[in-house]
CSV table of N, CA and C and ligand atoms in Angstrom, one decimal:
chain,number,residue,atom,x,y,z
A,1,UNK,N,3.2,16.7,-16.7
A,1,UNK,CA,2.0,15.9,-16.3
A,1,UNK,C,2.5,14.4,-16.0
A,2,UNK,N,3.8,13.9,-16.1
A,2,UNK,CA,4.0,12.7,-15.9
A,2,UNK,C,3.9,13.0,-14.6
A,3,UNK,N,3.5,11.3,-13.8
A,3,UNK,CA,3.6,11.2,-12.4
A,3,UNK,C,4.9,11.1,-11.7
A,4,UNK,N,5.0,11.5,-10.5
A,4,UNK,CA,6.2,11.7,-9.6
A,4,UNK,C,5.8,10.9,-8.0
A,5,UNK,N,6.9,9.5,-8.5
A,5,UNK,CA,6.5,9.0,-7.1
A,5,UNK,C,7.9,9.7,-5.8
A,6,UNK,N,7.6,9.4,-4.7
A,6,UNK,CA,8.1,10.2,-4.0
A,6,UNK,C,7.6,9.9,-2.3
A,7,UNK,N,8.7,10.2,-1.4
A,7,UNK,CA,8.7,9.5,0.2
A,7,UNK,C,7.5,10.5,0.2
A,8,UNK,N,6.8,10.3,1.3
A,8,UNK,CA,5.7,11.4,1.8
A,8,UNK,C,6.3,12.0,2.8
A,9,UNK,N,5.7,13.2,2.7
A,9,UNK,CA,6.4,14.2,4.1
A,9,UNK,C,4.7,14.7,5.2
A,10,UNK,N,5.3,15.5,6.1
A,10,UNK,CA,4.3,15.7,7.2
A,10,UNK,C,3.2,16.4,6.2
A,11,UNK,N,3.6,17.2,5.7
A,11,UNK,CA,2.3,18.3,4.6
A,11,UNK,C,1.4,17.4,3.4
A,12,UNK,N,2.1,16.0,3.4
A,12,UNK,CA,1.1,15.3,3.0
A,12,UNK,C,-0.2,14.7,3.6
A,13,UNK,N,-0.6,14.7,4.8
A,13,UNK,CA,-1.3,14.0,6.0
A,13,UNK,C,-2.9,14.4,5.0
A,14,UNK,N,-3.2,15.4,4.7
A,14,UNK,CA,-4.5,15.5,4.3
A,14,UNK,C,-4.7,14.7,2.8
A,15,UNK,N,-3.8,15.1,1.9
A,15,UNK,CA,-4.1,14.5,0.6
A,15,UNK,C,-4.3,13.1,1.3
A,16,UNK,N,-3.7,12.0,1.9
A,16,UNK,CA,-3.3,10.9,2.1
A,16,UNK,C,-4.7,10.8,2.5
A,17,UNK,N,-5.2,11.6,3.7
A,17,UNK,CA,-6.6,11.0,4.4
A,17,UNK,C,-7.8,11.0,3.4
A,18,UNK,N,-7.5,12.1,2.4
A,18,UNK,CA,-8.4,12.6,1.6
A,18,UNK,C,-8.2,11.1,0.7
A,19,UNK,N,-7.1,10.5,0.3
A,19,UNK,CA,-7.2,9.1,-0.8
A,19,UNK,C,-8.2,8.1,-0.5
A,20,UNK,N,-7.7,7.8,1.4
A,20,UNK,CA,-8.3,6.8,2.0
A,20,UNK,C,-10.1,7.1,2.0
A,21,UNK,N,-10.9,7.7,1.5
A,21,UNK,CA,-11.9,8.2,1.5
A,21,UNK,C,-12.3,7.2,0.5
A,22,UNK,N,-11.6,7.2,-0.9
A,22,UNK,CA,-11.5,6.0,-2.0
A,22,UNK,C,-11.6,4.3,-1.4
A,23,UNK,N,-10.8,4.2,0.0
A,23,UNK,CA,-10.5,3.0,0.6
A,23,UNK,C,-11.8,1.9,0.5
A,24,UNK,N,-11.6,0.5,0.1
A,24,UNK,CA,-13.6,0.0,0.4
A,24,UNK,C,-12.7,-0.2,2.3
A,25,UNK,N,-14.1,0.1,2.7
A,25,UNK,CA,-14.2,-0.6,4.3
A,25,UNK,C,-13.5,0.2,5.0
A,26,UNK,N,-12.3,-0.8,5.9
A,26,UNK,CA,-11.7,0.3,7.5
A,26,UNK,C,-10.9,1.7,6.8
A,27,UNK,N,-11.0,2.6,7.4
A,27,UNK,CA,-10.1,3.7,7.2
A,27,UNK,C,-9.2,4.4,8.0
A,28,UNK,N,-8.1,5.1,8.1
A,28,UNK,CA,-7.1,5.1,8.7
A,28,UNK,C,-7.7,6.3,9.3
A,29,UNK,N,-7.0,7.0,10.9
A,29,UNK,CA,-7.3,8.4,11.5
A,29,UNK,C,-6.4,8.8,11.0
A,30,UNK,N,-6.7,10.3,11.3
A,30,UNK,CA,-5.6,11.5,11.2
A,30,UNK,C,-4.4,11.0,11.9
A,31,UNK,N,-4.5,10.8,13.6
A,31,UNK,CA,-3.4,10.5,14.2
A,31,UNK,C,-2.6,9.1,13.8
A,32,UNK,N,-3.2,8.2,13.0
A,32,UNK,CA,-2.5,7.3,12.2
A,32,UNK,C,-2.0,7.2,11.7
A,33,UNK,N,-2.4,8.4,10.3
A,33,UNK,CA,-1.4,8.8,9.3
A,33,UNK,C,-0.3,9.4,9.9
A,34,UNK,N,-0.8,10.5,10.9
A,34,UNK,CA,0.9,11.3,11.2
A,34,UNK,C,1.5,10.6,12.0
A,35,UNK,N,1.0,9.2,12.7
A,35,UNK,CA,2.4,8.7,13.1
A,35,UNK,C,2.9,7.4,12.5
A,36,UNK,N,2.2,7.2,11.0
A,36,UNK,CA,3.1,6.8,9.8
A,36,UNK,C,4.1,7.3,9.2
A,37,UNK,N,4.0,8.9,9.6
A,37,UNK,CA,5.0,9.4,8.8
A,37,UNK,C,6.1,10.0,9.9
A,38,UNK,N,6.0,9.3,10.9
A,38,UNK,CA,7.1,10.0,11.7
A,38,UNK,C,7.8,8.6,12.0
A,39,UNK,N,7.2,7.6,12.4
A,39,UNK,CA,8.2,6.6,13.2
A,39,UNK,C,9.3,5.7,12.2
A,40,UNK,N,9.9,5.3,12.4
A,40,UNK,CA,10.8,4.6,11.6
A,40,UNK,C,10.5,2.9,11.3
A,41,UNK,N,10.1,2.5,11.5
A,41,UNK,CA,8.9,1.5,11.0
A,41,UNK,C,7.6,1.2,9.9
A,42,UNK,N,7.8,2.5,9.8
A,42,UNK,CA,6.4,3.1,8.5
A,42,UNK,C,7.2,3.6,7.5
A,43,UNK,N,7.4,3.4,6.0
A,43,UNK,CA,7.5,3.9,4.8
A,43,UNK,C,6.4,4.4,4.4
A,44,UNK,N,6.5,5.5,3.5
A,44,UNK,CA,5.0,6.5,3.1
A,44,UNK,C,5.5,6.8,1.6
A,45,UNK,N,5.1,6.2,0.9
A,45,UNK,CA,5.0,7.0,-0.6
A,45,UNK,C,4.0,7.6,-1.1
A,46,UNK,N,3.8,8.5,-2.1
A,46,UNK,CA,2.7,9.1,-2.6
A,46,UNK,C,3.5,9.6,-3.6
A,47,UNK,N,2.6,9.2,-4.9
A,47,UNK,CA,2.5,9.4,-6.1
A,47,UNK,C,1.7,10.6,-6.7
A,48,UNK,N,2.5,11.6,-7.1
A,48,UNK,CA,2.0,13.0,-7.5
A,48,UNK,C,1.6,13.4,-9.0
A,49,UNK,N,1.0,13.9,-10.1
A,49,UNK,CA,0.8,14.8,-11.2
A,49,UNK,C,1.1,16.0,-11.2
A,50,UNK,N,1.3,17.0,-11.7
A,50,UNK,CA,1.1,18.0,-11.8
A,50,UNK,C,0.1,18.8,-13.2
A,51,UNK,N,-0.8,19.3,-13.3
A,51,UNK,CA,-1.5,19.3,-14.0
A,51,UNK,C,-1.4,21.0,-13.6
A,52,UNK,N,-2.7,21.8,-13.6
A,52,UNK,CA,-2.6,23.2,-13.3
A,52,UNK,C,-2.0,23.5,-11.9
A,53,UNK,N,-2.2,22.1,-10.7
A,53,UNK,CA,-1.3,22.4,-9.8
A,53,UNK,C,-1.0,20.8,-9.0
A,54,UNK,N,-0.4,21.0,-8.6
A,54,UNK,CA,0.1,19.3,-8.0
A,54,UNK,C,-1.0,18.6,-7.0
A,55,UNK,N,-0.9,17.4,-7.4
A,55,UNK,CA,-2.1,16.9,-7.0
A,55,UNK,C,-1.5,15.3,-6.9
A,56,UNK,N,-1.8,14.9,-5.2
A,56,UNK,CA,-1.2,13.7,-4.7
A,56,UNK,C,-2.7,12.9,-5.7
A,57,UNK,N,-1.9,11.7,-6.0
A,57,UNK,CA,-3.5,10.9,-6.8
A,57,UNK,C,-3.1,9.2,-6.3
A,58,UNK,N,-2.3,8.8,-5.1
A,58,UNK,CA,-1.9,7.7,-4.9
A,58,UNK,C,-0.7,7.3,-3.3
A,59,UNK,N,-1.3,7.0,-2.4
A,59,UNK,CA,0.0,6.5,-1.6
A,59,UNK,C,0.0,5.3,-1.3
A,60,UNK,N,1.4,5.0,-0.4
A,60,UNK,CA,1.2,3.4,-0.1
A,60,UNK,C,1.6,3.8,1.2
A,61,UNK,N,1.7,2.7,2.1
A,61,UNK,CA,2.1,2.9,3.6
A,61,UNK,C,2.5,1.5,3.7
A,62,UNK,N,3.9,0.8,4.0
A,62,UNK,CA,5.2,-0.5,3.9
A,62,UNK,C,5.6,-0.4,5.6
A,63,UNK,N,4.9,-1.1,6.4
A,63,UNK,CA,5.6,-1.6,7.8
A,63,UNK,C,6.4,-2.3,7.5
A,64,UNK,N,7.3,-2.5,9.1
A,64,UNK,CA,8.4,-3.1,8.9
A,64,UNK,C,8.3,-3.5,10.4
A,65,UNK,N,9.0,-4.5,11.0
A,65,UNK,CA,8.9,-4.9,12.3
A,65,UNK,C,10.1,-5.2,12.9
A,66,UNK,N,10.7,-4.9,13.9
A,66,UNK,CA,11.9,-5.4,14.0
A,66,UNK,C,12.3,-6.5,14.7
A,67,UNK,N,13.0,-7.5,13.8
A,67,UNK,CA,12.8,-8.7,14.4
A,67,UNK,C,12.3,-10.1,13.4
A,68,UNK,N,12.0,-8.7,12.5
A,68,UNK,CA,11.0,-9.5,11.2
A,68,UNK,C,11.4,-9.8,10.3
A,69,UNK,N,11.5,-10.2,9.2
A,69,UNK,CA,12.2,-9.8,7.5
A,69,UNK,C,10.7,-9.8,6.8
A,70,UNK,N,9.8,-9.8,7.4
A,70,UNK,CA,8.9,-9.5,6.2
A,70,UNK,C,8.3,-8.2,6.2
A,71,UNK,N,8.0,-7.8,5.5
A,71,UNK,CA,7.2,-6.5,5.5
A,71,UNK,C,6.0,-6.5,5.2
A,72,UNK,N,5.3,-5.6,5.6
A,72,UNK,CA,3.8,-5.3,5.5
A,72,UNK,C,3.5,-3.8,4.6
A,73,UNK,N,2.4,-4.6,3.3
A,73,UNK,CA,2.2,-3.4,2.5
A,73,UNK,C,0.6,-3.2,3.7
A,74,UNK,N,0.5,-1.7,4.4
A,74,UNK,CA,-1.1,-1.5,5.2
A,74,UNK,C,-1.7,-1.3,4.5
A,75,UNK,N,-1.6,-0.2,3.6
A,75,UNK,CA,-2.4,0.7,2.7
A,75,UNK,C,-1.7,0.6,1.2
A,76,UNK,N,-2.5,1.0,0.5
A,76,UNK,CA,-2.2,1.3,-1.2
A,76,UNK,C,-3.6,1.5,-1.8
A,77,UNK,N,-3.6,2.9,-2.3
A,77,UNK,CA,-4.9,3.8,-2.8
A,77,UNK,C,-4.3,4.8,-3.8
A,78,UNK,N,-5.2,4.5,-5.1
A,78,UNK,CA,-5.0,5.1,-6.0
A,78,UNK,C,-6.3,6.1,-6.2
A,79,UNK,N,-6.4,7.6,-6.5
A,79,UNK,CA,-7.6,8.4,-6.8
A,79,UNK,C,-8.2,7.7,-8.1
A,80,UNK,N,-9.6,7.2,-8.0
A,80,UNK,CA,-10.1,7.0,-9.4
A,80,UNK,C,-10.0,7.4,-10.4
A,81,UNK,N,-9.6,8.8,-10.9
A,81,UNK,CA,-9.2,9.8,-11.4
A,81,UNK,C,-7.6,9.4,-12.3
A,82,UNK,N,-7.3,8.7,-11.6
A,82,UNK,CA,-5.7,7.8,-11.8
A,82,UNK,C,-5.6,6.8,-11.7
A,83,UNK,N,-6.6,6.1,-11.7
A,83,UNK,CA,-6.7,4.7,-11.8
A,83,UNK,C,-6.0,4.3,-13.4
A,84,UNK,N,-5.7,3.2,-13.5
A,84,UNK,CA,-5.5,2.2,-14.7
A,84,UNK,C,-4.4,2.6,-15.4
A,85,UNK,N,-3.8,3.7,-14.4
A,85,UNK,CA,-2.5,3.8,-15.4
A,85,UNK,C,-0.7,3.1,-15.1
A,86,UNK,N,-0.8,2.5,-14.3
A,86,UNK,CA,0.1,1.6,-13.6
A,86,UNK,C,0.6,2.5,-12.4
A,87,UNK,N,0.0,3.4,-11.8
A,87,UNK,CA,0.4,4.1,-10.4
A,87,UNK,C,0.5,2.9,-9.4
A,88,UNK,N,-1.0,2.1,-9.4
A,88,UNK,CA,-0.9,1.3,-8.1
A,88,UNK,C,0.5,0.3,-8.2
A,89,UNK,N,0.9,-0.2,-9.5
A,89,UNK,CA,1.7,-1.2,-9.8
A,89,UNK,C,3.3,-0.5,-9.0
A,90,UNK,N,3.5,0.8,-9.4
A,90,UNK,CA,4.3,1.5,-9.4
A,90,UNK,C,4.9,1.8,-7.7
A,91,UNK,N,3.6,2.1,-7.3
A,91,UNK,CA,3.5,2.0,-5.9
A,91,UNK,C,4.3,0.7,-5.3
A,92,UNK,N,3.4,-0.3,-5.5
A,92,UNK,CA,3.7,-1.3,-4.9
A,92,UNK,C,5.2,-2.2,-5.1
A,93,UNK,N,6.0,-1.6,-6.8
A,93,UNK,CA,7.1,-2.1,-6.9
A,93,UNK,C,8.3,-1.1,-5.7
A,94,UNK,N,7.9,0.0,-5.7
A,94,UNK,CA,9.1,0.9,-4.9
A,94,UNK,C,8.9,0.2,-3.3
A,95,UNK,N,7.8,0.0,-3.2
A,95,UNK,CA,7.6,-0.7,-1.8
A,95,UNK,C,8.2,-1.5,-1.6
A,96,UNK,N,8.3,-2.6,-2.6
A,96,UNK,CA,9.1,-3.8,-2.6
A,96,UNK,C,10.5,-3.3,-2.3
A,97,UNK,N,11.3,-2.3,-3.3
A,97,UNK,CA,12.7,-2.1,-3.3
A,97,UNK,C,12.6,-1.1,-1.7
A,98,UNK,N,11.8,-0.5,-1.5
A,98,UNK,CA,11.9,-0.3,0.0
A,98,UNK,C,12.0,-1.0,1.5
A,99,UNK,N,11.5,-2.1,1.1
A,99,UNK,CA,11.3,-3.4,1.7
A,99,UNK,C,12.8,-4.6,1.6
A,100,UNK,N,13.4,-4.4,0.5
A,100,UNK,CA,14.4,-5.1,0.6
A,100,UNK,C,15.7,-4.3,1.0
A,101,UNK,N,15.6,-2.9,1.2
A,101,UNK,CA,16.7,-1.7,1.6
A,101,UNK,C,16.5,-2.0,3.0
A,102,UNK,N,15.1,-2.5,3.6
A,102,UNK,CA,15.4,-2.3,4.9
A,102,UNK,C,15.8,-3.9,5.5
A,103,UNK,N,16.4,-4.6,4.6
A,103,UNK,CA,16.8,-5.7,4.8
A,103,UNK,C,15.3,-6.9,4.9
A,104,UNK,N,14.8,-6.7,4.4
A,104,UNK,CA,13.2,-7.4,4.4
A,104,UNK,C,13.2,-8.5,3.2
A,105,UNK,N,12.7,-10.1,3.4
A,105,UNK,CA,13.2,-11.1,2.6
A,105,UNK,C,12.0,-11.1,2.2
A,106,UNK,N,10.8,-10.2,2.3
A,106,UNK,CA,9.2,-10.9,1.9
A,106,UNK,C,8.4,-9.7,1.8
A,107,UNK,N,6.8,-9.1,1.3
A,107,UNK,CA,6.6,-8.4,2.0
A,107,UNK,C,4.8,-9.6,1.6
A,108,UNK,N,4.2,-8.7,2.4
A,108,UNK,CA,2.9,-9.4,3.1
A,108,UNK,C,1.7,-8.7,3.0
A,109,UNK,N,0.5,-8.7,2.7
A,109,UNK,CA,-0.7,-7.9,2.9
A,109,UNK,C,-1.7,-8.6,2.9
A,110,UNK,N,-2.7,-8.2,3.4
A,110,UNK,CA,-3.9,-8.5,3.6
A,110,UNK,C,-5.0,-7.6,2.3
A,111,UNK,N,-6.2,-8.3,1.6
A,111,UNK,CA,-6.6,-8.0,0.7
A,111,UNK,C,-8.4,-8.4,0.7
A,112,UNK,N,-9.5,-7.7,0.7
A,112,UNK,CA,-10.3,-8.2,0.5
A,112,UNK,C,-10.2,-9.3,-0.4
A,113,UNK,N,-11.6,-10.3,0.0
A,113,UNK,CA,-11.5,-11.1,-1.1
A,113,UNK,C,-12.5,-11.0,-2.2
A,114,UNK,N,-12.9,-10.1,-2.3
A,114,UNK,CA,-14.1,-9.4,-3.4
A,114,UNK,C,-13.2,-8.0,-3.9
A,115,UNK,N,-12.2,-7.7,-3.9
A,115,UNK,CA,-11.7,-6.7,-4.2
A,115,UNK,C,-11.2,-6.9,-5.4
A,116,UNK,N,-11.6,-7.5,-6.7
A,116,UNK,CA,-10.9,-8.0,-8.0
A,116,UNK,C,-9.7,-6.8,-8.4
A,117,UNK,N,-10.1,-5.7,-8.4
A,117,UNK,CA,-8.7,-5.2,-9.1
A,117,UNK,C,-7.4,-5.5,-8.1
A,118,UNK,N,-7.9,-5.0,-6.6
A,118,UNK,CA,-6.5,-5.0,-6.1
A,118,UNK,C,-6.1,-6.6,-6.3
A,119,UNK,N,-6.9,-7.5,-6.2
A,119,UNK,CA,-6.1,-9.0,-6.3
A,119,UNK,C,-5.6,-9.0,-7.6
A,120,UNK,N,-5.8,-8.6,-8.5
A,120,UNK,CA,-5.1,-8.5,-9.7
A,120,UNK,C,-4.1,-7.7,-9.9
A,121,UNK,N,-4.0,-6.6,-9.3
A,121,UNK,CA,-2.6,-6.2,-9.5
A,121,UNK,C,-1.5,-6.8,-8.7
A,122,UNK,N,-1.7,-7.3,-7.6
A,122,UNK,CA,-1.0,-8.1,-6.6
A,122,UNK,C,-0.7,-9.5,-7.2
A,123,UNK,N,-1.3,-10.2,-7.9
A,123,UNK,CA,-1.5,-11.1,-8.9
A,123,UNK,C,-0.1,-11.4,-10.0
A,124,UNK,N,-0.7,-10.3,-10.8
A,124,UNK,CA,0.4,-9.8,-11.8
A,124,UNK,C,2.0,-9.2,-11.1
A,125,UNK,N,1.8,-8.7,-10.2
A,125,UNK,CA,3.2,-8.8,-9.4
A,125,UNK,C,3.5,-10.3,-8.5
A,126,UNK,N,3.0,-11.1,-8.5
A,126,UNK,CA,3.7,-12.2,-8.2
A,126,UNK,C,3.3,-12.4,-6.7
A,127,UNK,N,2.4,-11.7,-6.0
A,127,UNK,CA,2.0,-11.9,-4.9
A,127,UNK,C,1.3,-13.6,-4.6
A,128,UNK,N,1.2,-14.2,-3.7
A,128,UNK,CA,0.8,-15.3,-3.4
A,128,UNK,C,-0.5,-16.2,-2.5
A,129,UNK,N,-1.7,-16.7,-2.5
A,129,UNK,CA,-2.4,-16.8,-1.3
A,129,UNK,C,-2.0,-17.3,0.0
A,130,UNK,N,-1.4,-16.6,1.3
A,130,UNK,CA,-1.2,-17.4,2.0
A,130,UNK,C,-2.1,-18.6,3.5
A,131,UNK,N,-3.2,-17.4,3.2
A,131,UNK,CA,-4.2,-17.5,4.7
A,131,UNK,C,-5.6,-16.9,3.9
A,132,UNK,N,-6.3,-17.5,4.1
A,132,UNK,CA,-7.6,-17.0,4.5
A,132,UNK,C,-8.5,-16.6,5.9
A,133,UNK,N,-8.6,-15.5,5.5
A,133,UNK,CA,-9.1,-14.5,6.7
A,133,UNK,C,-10.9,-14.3,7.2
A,134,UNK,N,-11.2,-15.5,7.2
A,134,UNK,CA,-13.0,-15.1,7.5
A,134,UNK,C,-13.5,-14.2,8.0
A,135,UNK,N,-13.9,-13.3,7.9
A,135,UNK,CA,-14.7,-12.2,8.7
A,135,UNK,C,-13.6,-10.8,9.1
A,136,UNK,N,-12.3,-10.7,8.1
A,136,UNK,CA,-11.3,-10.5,8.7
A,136,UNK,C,-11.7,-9.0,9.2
A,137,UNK,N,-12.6,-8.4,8.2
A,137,UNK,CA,-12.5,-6.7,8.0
A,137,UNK,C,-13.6,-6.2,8.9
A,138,UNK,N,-13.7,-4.9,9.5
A,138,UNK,CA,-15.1,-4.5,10.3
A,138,UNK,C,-16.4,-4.8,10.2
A,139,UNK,N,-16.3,-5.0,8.5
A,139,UNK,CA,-18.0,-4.8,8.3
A,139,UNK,C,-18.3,-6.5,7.7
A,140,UNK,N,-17.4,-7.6,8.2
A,140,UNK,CA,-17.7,-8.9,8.2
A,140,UNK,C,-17.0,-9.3,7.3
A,141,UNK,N,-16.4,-8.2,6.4
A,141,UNK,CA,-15.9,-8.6,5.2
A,141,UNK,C,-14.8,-10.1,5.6
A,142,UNK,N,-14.5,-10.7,4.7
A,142,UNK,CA,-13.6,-11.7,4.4
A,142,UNK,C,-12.6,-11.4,3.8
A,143,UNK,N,-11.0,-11.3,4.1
A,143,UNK,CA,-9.4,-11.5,3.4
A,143,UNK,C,-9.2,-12.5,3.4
A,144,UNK,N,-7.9,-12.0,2.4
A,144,UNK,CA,-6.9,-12.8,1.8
A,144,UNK,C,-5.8,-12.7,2.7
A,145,UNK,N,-4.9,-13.3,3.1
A,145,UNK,CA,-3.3,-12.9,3.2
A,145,UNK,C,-2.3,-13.1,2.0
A,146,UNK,N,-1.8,-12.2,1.3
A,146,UNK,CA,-0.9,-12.6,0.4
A,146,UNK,C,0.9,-12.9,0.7
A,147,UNK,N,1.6,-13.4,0.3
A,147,UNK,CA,2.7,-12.8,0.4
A,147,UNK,C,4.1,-13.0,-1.3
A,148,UNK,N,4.6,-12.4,-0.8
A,148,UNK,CA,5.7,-12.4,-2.0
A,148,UNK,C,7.2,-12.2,-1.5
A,149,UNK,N,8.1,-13.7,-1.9
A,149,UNK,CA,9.0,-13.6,-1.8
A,149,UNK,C,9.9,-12.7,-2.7
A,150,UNK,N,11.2,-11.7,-1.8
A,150,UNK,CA,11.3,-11.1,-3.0
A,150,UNK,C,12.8,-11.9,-3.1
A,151,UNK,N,13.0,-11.3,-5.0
A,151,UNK,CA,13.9,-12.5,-5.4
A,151,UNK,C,15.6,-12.2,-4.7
A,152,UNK,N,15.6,-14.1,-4.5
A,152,UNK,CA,17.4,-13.7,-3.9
A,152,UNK,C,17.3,-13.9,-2.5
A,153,UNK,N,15.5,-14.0,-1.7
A,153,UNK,CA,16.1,-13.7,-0.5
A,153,UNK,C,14.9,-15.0,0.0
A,154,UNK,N,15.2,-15.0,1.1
A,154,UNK,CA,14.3,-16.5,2.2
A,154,UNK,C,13.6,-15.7,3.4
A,155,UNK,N,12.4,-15.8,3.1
A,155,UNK,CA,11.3,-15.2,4.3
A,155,UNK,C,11.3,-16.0,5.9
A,156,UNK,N,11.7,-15.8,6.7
A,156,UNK,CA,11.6,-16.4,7.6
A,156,UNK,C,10.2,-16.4,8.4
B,1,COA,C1,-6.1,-1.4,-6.4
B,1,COA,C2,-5.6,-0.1,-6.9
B,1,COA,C3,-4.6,0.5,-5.9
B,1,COA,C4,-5.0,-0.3,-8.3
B,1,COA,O1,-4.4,0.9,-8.7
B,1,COA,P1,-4.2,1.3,-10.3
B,1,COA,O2,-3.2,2.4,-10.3
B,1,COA,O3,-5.5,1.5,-10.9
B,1,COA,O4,-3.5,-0.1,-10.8
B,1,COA,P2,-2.6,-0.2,-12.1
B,1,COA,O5,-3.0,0.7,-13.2
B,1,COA,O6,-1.2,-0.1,-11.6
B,1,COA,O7,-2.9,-1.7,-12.5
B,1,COA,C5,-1.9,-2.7,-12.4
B,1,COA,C6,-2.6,-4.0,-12.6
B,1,COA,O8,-3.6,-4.3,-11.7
B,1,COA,C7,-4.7,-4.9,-12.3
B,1,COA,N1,-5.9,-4.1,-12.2
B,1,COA,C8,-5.9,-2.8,-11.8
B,1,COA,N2,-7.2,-2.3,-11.8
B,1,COA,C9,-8.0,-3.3,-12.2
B,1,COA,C10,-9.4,-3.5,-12.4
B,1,COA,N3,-10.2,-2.5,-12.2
B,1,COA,N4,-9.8,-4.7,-12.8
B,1,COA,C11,-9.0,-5.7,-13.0
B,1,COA,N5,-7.6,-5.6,-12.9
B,1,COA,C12,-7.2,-4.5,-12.5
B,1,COA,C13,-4.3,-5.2,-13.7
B,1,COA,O9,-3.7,-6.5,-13.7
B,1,COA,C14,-3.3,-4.1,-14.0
B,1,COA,O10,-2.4,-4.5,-14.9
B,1,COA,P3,-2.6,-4.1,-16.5
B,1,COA,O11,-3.0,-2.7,-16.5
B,1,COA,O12,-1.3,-4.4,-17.1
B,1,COA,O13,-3.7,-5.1,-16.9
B,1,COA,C15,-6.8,0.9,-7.1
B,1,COA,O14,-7.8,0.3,-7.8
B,1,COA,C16,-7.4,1.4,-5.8
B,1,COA,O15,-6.9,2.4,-5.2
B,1,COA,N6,-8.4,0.8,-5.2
B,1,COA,C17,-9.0,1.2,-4.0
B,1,COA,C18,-8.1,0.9,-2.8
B,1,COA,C19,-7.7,-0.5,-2.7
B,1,COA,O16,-8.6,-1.4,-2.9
B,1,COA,N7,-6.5,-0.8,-2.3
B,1,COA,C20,-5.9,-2.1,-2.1
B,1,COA,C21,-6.3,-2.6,-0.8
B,1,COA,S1,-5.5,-4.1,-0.4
C-alpha cells in the first residue's frame, strides 16, 4: 500500500485527466496531456498505491524551455482520497531534482491566490512570491507567481 512515485507513461493519459477533474478552474485536454507525455520538454510524474488494484492518486507535469534555466511546475493534483499524506510534497520535490537534471537553476509556478493548501505546501518548500497575477485564471480568478531557487544554483 505504500505509494510509488514514478515517470508517467502513454497508458497513463486517463488516470491523469481523470485527477485534473479535482483541478479548481482551467483544465487540461486529452490532446494536452498526450503531448505532455511525448515531447521532451514535459516531465510527467504520477504517484501510484496499490490497494486491491493500482490506482494513480497524484501527478505533476515540470516544463522546461530551451534556452531557459528555470522550470515550470504546470500542473500538481493530488486525488482527495490521498490528500494530506505528503504525495503533493513528494511530487513536487522529485520535480525539483528533475528540474535540476535537466540543468534548470529555478523552477516557477503560477498558483491561485485563494488556493490556501497549495500556497502552503509551496510555502513550506521554500517557494517564493514573485508577481502578482490579476485576473490571471479563466474564470477572473487572481495568481500568484512563485519561484524557488534551487540550492547551489543562480536563476537567470
Ligand atoms: C495542493 C495539493 C497538491 C496538496 O497535495 P497533498 O498531497 O494533500 O499535500 P501534502 O500532504 O504533501 O502536504 C504538504 C504540505 O502542504 C500544506 N498543505 C497541504 N494541504 C493543506 C491544506 N488543506 N491546508 C493547509 N495546508 C495544507 C501543508 O503545509 C503540508 O505540510 P504538513 O502536512 O507537514 O503540514 C492538493 O491539495 C491538490 O491536489 N489540490 C487540488 C489541485 C491544486 O490545487 N493543485 C495546485 C495548483 S497550483
Amino acid at each position: 500500500m505504500s505509494p510509488r512515485l514514478r515517470r508517467a507513461r502513454t497508458g497513463d493519459v486517463d488516470a491523469i485527466l481523470e485527477l485534473e477533474r479535482h483541478f479548481p478552474g482551467d483544465r487540461m485536454s486529452r490532446a494536452s496531456v498526450q503531448r505532455f507525455l511525448r515531447v521532451a520538454s514535459a516531465r510527467v510524474w504520477v504517484v501510484e498505491i496499490t490497494a486491491a488494484r493500482t490506482h494513480v492518486v497524484g501527478a505533476l507535469i515540470l516544463l522546461t524551455r530551451r534556452g531557459s534555466t528555470i522550470a515550470r511546475i504546470y500542473s500538481v493534483v493530488v486525488d482527495p482520497i490521498a490528500r494530506g499524506l505528503g504525495l503533493g510534497r513528494r511530487l513536487v520535490q522529485v520535480a525539483e531534482r528533475g528540474a535540476r537534471a535537466a540543468g534548470c537553476a529555478a523552477v516557477s509556478l503560477e498558483v491561485r491566490e485563494d488556493n490556501a493548501a497549495a500556497r502552503a505546501l509551496y510555502a513550506s518548500l521554500g517557494y517564493a512570491e514573485r508577481q502578482r497575477l490579476p485576473g490571471y485564471y479563466d474564470d477572473g480568478g487572481d495568481g500568484l507567481r512563485l519561484r524557488k531557487v534551487l540550492a547551489g544554483r543562480r536563476a537567470r
